Coordinates of C-alpha atoms in Angstrom, one line a residue:
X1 CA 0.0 0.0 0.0
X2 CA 2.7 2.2 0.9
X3 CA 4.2 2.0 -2.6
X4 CA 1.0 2.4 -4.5
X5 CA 0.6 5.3 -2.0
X6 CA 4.5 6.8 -3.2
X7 CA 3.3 5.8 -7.0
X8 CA 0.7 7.9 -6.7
X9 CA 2.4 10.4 -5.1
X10 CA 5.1 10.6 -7.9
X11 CA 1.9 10.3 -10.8
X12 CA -0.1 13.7 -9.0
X13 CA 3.5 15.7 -9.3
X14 CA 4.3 14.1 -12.8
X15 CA 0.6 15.4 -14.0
X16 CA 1.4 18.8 -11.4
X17 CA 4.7 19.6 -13.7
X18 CA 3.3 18.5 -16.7
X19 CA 0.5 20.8 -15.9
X20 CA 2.9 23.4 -15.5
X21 CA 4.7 22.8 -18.2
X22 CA 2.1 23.4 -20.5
X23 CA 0.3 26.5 -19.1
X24 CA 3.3 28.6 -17.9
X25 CA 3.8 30.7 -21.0
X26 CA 0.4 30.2 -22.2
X27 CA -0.8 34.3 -21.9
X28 CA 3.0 35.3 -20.5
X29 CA 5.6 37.4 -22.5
X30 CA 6.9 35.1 -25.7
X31 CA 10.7 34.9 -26.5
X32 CA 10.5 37.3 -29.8
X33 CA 13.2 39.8 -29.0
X34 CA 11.4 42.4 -31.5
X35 CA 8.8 42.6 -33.4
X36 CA 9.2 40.4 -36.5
X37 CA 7.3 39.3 -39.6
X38 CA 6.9 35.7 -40.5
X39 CA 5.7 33.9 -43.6
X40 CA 3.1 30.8 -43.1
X41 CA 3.2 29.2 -46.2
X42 CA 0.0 27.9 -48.0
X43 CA -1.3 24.5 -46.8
X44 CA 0.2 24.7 -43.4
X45 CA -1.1 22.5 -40.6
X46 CA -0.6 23.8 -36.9
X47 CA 2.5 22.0 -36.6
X48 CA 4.1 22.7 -39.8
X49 CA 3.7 26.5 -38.6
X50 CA 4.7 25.8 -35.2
X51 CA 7.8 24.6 -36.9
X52 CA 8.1 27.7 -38.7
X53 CA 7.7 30.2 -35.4
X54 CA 10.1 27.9 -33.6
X55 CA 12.5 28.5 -36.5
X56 CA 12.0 32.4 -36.6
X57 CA 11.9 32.7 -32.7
X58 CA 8.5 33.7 -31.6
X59 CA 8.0 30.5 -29.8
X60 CA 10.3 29.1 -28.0
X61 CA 9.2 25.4 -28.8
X62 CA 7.1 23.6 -31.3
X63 CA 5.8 20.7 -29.4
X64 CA 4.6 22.9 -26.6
X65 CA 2.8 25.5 -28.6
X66 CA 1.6 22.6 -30.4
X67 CA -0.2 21.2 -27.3
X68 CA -1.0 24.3 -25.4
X69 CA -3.1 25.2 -28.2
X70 CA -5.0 22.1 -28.4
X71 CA -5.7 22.7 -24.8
X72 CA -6.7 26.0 -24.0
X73 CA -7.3 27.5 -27.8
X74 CA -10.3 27.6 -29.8
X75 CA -10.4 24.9 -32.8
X76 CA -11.0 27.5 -35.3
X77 CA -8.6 27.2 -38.5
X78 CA -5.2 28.8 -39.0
X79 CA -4.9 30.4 -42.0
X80 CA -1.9 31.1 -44.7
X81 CA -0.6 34.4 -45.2
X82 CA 2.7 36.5 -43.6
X83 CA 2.0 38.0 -40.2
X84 CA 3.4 40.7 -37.8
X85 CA 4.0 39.6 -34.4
X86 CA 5.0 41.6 -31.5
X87 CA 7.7 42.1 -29.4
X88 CA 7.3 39.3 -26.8
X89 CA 3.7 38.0 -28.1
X90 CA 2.5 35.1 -26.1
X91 CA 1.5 31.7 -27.5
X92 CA -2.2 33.0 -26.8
X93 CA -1.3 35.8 -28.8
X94 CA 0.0 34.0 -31.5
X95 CA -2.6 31.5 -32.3
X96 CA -5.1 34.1 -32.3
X97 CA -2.9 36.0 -35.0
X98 CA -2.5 33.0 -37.1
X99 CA -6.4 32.4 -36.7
X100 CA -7.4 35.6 -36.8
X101 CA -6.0 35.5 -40.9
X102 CA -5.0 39.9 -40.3
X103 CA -2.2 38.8 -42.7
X104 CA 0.7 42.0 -43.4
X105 CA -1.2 44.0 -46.0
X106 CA 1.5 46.5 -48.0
X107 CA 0.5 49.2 -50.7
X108 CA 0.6 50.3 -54.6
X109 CA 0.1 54.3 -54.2
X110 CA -0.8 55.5 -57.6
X111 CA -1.4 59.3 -57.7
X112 CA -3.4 61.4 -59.5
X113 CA -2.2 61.8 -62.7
X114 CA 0.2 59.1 -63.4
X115 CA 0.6 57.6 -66.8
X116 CA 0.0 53.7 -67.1
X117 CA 3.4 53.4 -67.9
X118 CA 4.4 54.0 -64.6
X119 CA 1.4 52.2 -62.9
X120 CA 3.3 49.5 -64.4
X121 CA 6.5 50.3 -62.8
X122 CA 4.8 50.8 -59.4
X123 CA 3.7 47.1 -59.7
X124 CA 6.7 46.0 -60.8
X125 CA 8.9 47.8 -57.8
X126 CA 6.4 45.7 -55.4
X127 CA 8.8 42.9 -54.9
X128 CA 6.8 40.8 -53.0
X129 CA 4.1 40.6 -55.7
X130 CA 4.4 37.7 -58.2
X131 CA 4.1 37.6 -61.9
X132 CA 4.5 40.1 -65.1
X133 CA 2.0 42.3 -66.2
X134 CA 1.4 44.4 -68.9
X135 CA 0.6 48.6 -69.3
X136 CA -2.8 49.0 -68.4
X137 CA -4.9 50.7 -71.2
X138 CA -4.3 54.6 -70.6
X139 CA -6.8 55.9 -68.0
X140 CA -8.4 52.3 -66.6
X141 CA -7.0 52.9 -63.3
X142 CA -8.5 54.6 -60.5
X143 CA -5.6 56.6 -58.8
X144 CA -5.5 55.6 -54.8
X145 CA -3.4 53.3 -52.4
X146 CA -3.9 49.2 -52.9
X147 CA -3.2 47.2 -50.2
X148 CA -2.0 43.4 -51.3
X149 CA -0.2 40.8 -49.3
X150 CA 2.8 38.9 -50.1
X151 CA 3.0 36.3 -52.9
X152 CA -0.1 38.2 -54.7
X153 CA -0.1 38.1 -58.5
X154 CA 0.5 41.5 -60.1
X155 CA -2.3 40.9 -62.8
X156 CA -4.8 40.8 -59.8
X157 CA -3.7 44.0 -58.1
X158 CA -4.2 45.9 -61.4
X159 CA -7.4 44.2 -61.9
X160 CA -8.6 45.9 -58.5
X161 CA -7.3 49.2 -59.7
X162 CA -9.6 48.9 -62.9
X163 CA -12.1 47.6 -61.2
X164 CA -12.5 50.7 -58.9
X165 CA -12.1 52.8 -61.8
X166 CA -15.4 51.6 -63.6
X167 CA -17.3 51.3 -60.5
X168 CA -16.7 55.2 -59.3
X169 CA -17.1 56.4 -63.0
X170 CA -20.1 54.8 -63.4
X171 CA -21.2 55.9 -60.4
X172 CA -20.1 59.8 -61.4
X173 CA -21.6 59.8 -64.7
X174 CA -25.0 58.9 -63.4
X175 CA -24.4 62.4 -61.2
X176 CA -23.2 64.3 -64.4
X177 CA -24.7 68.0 -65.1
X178 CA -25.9 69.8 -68.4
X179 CA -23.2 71.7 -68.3
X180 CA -20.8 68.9 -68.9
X181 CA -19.5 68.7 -72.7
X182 CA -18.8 65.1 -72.5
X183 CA -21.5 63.1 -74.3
X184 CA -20.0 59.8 -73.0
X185 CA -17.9 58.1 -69.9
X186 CA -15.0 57.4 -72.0
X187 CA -15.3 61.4 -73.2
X188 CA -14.8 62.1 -69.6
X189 CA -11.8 60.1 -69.2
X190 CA -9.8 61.6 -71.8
X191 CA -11.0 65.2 -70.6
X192 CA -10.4 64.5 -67.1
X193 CA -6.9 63.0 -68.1
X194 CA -6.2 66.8 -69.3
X195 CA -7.5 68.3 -66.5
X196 CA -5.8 66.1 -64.1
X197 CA -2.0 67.3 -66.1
X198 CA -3.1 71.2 -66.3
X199 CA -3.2 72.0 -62.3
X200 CA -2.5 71.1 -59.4
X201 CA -4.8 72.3 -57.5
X202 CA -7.8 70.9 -56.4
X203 CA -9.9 74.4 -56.2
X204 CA -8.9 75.2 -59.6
X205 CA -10.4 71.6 -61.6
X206 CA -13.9 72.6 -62.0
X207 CA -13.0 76.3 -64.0
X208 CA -10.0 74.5 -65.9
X209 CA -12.7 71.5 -67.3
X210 CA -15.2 74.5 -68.0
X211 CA -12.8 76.5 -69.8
X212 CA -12.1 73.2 -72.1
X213 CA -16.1 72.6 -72.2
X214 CA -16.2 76.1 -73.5
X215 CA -13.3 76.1 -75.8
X216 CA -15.2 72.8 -77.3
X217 CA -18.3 74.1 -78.1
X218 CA -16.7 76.9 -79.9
X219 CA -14.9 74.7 -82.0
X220 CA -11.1 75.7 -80.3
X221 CA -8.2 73.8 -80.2
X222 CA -7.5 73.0 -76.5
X223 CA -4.0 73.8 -77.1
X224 CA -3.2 71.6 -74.1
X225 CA 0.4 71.6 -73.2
X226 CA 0.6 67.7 -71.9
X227 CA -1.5 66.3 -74.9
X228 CA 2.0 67.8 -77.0
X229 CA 3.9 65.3 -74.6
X230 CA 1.8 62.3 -74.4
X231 CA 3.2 61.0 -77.4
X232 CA 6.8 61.9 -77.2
X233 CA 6.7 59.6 -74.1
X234 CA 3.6 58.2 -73.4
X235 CA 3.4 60.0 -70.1
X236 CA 6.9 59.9 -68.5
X237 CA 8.6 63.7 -67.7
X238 CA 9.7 65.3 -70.9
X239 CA 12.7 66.9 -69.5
X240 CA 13.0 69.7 -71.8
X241 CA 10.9 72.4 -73.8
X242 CA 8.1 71.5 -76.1
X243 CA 9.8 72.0 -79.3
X244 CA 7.9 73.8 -81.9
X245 CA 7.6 71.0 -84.6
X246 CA 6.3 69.1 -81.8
X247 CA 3.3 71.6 -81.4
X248 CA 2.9 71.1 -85.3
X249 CA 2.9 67.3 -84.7
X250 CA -0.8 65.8 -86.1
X251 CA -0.3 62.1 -84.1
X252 CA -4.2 62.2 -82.8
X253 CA -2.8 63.7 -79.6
X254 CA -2.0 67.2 -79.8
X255 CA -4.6 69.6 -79.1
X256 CA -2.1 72.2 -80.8
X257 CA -2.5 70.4 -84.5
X258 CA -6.0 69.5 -83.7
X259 CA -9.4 70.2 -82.5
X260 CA -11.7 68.5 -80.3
X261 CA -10.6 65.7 -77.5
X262 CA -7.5 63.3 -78.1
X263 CA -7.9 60.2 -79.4
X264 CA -7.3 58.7 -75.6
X265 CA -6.4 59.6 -72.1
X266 CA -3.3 61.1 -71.6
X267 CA -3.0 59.7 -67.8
X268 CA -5.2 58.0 -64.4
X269 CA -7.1 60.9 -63.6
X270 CA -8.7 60.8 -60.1
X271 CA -11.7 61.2 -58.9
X272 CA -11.8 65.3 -58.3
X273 CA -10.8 65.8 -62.0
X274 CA -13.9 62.9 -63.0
X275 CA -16.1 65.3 -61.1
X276 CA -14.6 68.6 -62.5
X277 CA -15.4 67.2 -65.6
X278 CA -18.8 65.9 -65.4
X279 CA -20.1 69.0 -63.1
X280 CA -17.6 72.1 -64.7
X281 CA -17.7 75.5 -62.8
X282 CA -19.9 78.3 -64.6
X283 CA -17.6 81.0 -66.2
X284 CA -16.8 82.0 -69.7
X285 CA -13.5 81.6 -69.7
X286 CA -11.5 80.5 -72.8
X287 CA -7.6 80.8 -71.2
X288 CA -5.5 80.8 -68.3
X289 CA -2.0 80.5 -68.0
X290 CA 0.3 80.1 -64.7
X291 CA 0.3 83.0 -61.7
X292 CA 3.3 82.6 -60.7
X293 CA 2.1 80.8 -57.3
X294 CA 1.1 77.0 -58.7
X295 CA -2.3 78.4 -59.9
X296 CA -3.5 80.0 -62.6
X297 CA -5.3 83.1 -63.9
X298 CA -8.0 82.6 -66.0
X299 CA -9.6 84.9 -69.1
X300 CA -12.8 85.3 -71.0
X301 CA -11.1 87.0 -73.7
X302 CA -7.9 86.9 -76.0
X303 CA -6.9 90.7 -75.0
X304 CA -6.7 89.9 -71.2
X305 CA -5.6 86.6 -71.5
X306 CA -2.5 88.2 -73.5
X307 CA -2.0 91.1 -70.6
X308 CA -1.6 87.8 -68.3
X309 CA 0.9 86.1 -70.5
X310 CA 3.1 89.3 -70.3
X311 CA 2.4 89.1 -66.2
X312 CA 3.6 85.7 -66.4
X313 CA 6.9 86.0 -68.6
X314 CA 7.9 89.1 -66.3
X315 CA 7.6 86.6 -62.9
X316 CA 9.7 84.1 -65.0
X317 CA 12.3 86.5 -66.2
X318 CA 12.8 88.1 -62.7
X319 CA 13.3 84.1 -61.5
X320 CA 16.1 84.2 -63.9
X321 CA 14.0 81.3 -65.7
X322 CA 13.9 83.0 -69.2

């Protein structure tokens, strides 16, 4: 009796350390030095990404993570994907990460205004997307931030990005006014396109896209500086001045050599120049030119809009820029 009495003895402490064993750590601080991110690849079963946290150091062993979350976690799923863990996490704190599926989400910014040629090259720089893909057709993008997580193909980020840009412009052209010279959505693109290059400034879309309305109406070349440039480089920085057989240049582009729209967008415009477009200020303006400030002064007639100019070329030559 006595030794089944020790046996048992031995057995209760046995259970009382491996009790222990298993809970101490459970919700107390992990051995991740820093915060660190970690890849779990596709397909991974609880152990194969216990493995992999053992590996990078957020846990401290496999096997016991292993059990403690059989014990006192929920059976819910854990799911693929590259997580941020933080300093110290707890194996509490971990399985809820890797169940919660929060995976690292980075971003594609494309501004207002940028050419699909370099949409292209923002999805290329990603270097933890996958894949090649190809410049998007010329104003298909909706300029914003995309988030995507690591190993995602390129081809589906872009699709996103043209994706967002049909739903807001159909969305915008349902809200269009009668003042809006556009007669169709793809109209507004390429107008909004020029807009988007002319300024800079938010305040000043709506008279810029009603000074183009007007200036189409009546028949006027636009005379828009960035439609000269489009085809030189299909949207990338010239570099240099617009040369004069350039303005000359009939390629379907230039607004110098032609009237009426371009044959295409020049750039992503986003959505205030959409709006500008599709709801233009009321004036009868058929000019502006620069101010001197990153604005512009505007004109109803050729007289004043000439008495700018001069205003204009004086500012530059006192900058020393002419």
């Amino acid at each position: 009796m006595r030794r089944l009495g020790c046996f048992a003895l031995v057995a209760g402490l046995l259970l009382i350390a491996a009790g222990f064993w298993v809970g101490y750590g459970w919700k107390g601080a992990g051995p991740l030095p820093r915060a660190a991110n970690v890849e779990i690849a596709e397909g991974s079963s609880l152990a194969a990404a216990a493995r992999t946290l053992e590996k990078a150091g957020v846990i401290g062993s496999a096997r016991k993570f292993r059990v403690q979350a059989r014990i006192f976690g929920s059976d819910a799923p854990i799911k693929a994907g590259e997580y941020a863990f933080p300093e110290h996490a707890s194996a509490a704190q971990v399985l809820a990460i890797l169940q919660g599926g929060k995976a690292v989400q980075r971003l594609v910014v494309v501004p207002e205004g940028l050419p699909s040629v370099m949409v292209r090259d923002a999805l290329m720089k990603a270097e933890t997307l996958t894949g090649d893909v190809k410049v998007p057709a010329e104003g298909s993008v909706l300029p914003d931030g995309y988030a995507f997580e690591r190993g995602e193909p390129r081809a589906a980020v872009l699709a996103r990005m043209q994706a967002a840009m049909k739903t807001y412009l159909a969305a915008a052209w349902k809200t269009r006014k009668p003042a809006a010279v556009v007669t169709t959505p793809a109209q507004a693109i390429i107008l909004a396109s020029i807009v988007e290059k002319e300024t800079a400034k938010p305040e000043e879309r709506r008279t810029v896209a009603a000074v183009y309305g007007n200036r189409l109406r009546l028949g006027m070349p636009l005379q828009a500086d960035p439609t000269v440039i489009y085809p030189i480089t299909k949207g990338r920085p010239l570099g240099r001045r617009i040369r004069q057989s350039e303005l000359r240049a009939k390629n379907g582009y230039n607004t110098y050599a032609s009237p009426g729209l371009p044959v295409g967008p020049i750039a992503n415009p986003g959505r205030l120049s959409i709006d500008a477009v599709l709801n233009p200020a009321q004036t009868k303006a058929l000019y502006f030119v620069a101010d001197g400030s990153g604005g512009h002064v505007f004109a109803d007639t050729l007289a004043e809009h000439n008495a700018n100019v001069k205003k204009w070329y004086a500012i530059r030559h006192a900058r020393g820029e002419m």
